[in-house]
Amino acid sequence: MSDNKSGYEIRADLLSMAQGMLYDNLQRKIDATYAHNENHPDDKKPIPYETITPADVIAYANELNEFVNTK
């Protein structure tokens, strides 16, 4: 059985991975802000409501691809 993937499949995997990582990072930031606000009611921080754009996902996927291609 061959595990060879086409370039399109690799790109799709990298985009999916990048999107997941960006979302997870944003969720951790939001969770940390909620925890801070619960523990410090007199020093509340605004909840970060950022959007993840397609350009962000592509840029991050390009970073991952550079790492993969590094020898």
PDB file of C-alpha atoms in Angstrom:
ATOM      1  CA  MET A   1       0.000   0.000   0.000  1.00  0.00           C
ATOM      2  CA  SER A   2       1.438   3.384  -0.991  1.00  0.00           C
ATOM      3  CA  ASP A   3       1.281   6.447   1.262  1.00  0.00           C
ATOM      4  CA  ASN A   4       2.296   8.860  -1.487  1.00  0.00           C
ATOM      5  CA  LYS A   5       0.160  11.985  -1.494  1.00  0.00           C
ATOM      6  CA  SER A   6      -0.311  14.393  -4.334  1.00  0.00           C
ATOM      7  CA  GLY A   7       0.723  18.018  -3.976  1.00  0.00           C
ATOM      8  CA  TYR A   8      -2.938  18.972  -3.632  1.00  0.00           C
ATOM      9  CA  GLU A   9      -3.441  16.539  -0.764  1.00  0.00           C
ATOM     10  CA  ILE A  10      -0.347  17.823   1.013  1.00  0.00           C
ATOM     11  CA  ARG A  11      -1.501  21.425   0.596  1.00  0.00           C
ATOM     12  CA  ALA A  12      -4.967  20.533   1.866  1.00  0.00           C
ATOM     13  CA  ASP A  13      -3.443  18.806   4.900  1.00  0.00           C
ATOM     14  CA  LEU A  14      -1.217  21.812   5.627  1.00  0.00           C
ATOM     15  CA  LEU A  15      -4.158  24.221   5.322  1.00  0.00           C
ATOM     16  CA  SER A  16      -6.253  22.083   7.639  1.00  0.00           C
ATOM     17  CA  MET A  17      -3.414  21.815  10.142  1.00  0.00           C
ATOM     18  CA  ALA A  18      -2.763  25.569  10.021  1.00  0.00           C
ATOM     19  CA  GLN A  19      -6.440  26.380  10.508  1.00  0.00           C
ATOM     20  CA  GLY A  20      -6.667  24.041  13.481  1.00  0.00           C
ATOM     21  CA  MET A  21      -3.554  25.435  15.104  1.00  0.00           C
ATOM     22  CA  LEU A  22      -4.668  29.048  14.657  1.00  0.00           C
ATOM     23  CA  TYR A  23      -8.104  28.251  16.066  1.00  0.00           C
ATOM     24  CA  ASP A  24      -6.622  26.375  19.039  1.00  0.00           C
ATOM     25  CA  ASN A  25      -4.236  29.262  19.799  1.00  0.00           C
ATOM     26  CA  LEU A  26      -7.097  31.764  19.705  1.00  0.00           C
ATOM     27  CA  GLN A  27      -9.249  29.548  21.921  1.00  0.00           C
ATOM     28  CA  ARG A  28      -6.422  29.277  24.478  1.00  0.00           C
ATOM     29  CA  LYS A  29      -6.086  33.073  24.480  1.00  0.00           C
ATOM     30  CA  ILE A  30      -9.835  33.462  25.075  1.00  0.00           C
ATOM     31  CA  ASP A  31      -9.832  30.813  27.813  1.00  0.00           C
ATOM     32  CA  ALA A  32      -6.884  32.513  29.543  1.00  0.00           C
ATOM     33  CA  THR A  33      -8.727  35.842  29.493  1.00  0.00           C
ATOM     34  CA  TYR A  34     -11.858  34.264  30.996  1.00  0.00           C
ATOM     35  CA  ALA A  35      -9.737  32.650  33.726  1.00  0.00           C
ATOM     36  CA  HIS A  36      -7.981  35.951  34.445  1.00  0.00           C
ATOM     37  CA  ASN A  37     -11.301  37.788  34.665  1.00  0.00           C
ATOM     38  CA  GLU A  38     -12.731  35.191  37.063  1.00  0.00           C
ATOM     39  CA  ASN A  39      -9.678  35.351  39.314  1.00  0.00           C
ATOM     40  CA  HIS A  40      -9.215  39.145  39.139  1.00  0.00           C
ATOM     41  CA  PRO A  41     -12.685  40.737  39.157  1.00  0.00           C
ATOM     42  CA  ASP A  42     -11.190  44.179  39.793  1.00  0.00           C
ATOM     43  CA  ASP A  43      -8.833  43.933  36.778  1.00  0.00           C
ATOM     44  CA  LYS A  44     -10.973  42.544  33.970  1.00  0.00           C
ATOM     45  CA  LYS A  45      -9.518  42.311  30.478  1.00  0.00           C
ATOM     46  CA  PRO A  46     -11.599  42.427  27.298  1.00  0.00           C
ATOM     47  CA  ILE A  47     -12.308  39.080  25.678  1.00  0.00           C
ATOM     48  CA  PRO A  48     -10.298  38.823  22.435  1.00  0.00           C
ATOM     49  CA  TYR A  49     -12.731  38.363  19.570  1.00  0.00           C
ATOM     50  CA  GLU A  50     -10.314  38.020  16.687  1.00  0.00           C
ATOM     51  CA  THR A  51     -11.103  36.548  13.334  1.00  0.00           C
ATOM     52  CA  ILE A  52      -8.961  34.058  11.516  1.00  0.00           C
ATOM     53  CA  THR A  53      -8.847  35.036   7.868  1.00  0.00           C
ATOM     54  CA  PRO A  54      -8.023  32.825   4.905  1.00  0.00           C
ATOM     55  CA  ALA A  55      -4.856  34.900   4.468  1.00  0.00           C
ATOM     56  CA  ASP A  56      -3.826  34.009   8.049  1.00  0.00           C
ATOM     57  CA  VAL A  57      -4.373  30.308   7.358  1.00  0.00           C
ATOM     58  CA  ILE A  58      -2.413  30.442   4.099  1.00  0.00           C
ATOM     59  CA  ALA A  59       0.480  32.327   5.701  1.00  0.00           C
ATOM     60  CA  TYR A  60       0.685  29.807   8.546  1.00  0.00           C
ATOM     61  CA  ALA A  61       0.440  26.887   6.130  1.00  0.00           C
ATOM     62  CA  ASN A  62       3.340  28.404   4.181  1.00  0.00           C
ATOM     63  CA  GLU A  63       5.385  28.501   7.398  1.00  0.00           C
ATOM     64  CA  LEU A  64       4.615  24.837   8.022  1.00  0.00           C
ATOM     65  CA  ASN A  65       5.532  24.002   4.433  1.00  0.00           C
ATOM     66  CA  GLU A  66       8.881  25.796   4.787  1.00  0.00           C
ATOM     67  CA  PHE A  67       9.645  23.671   7.832  1.00  0.00           C
ATOM     68  CA  VAL A  68       8.703  20.484   5.976  1.00  0.00           C
ATOM     69  CA  ASN A  69      10.949  21.401   3.068  1.00  0.00           C
ATOM     70  CA  THR A  70      13.943  22.244   5.303  1.00  0.00           C
ATOM     71  CA  LYS A  71      16.681  19.661   5.003  1.00  0.00           C
TER      72      LYS A  71
END
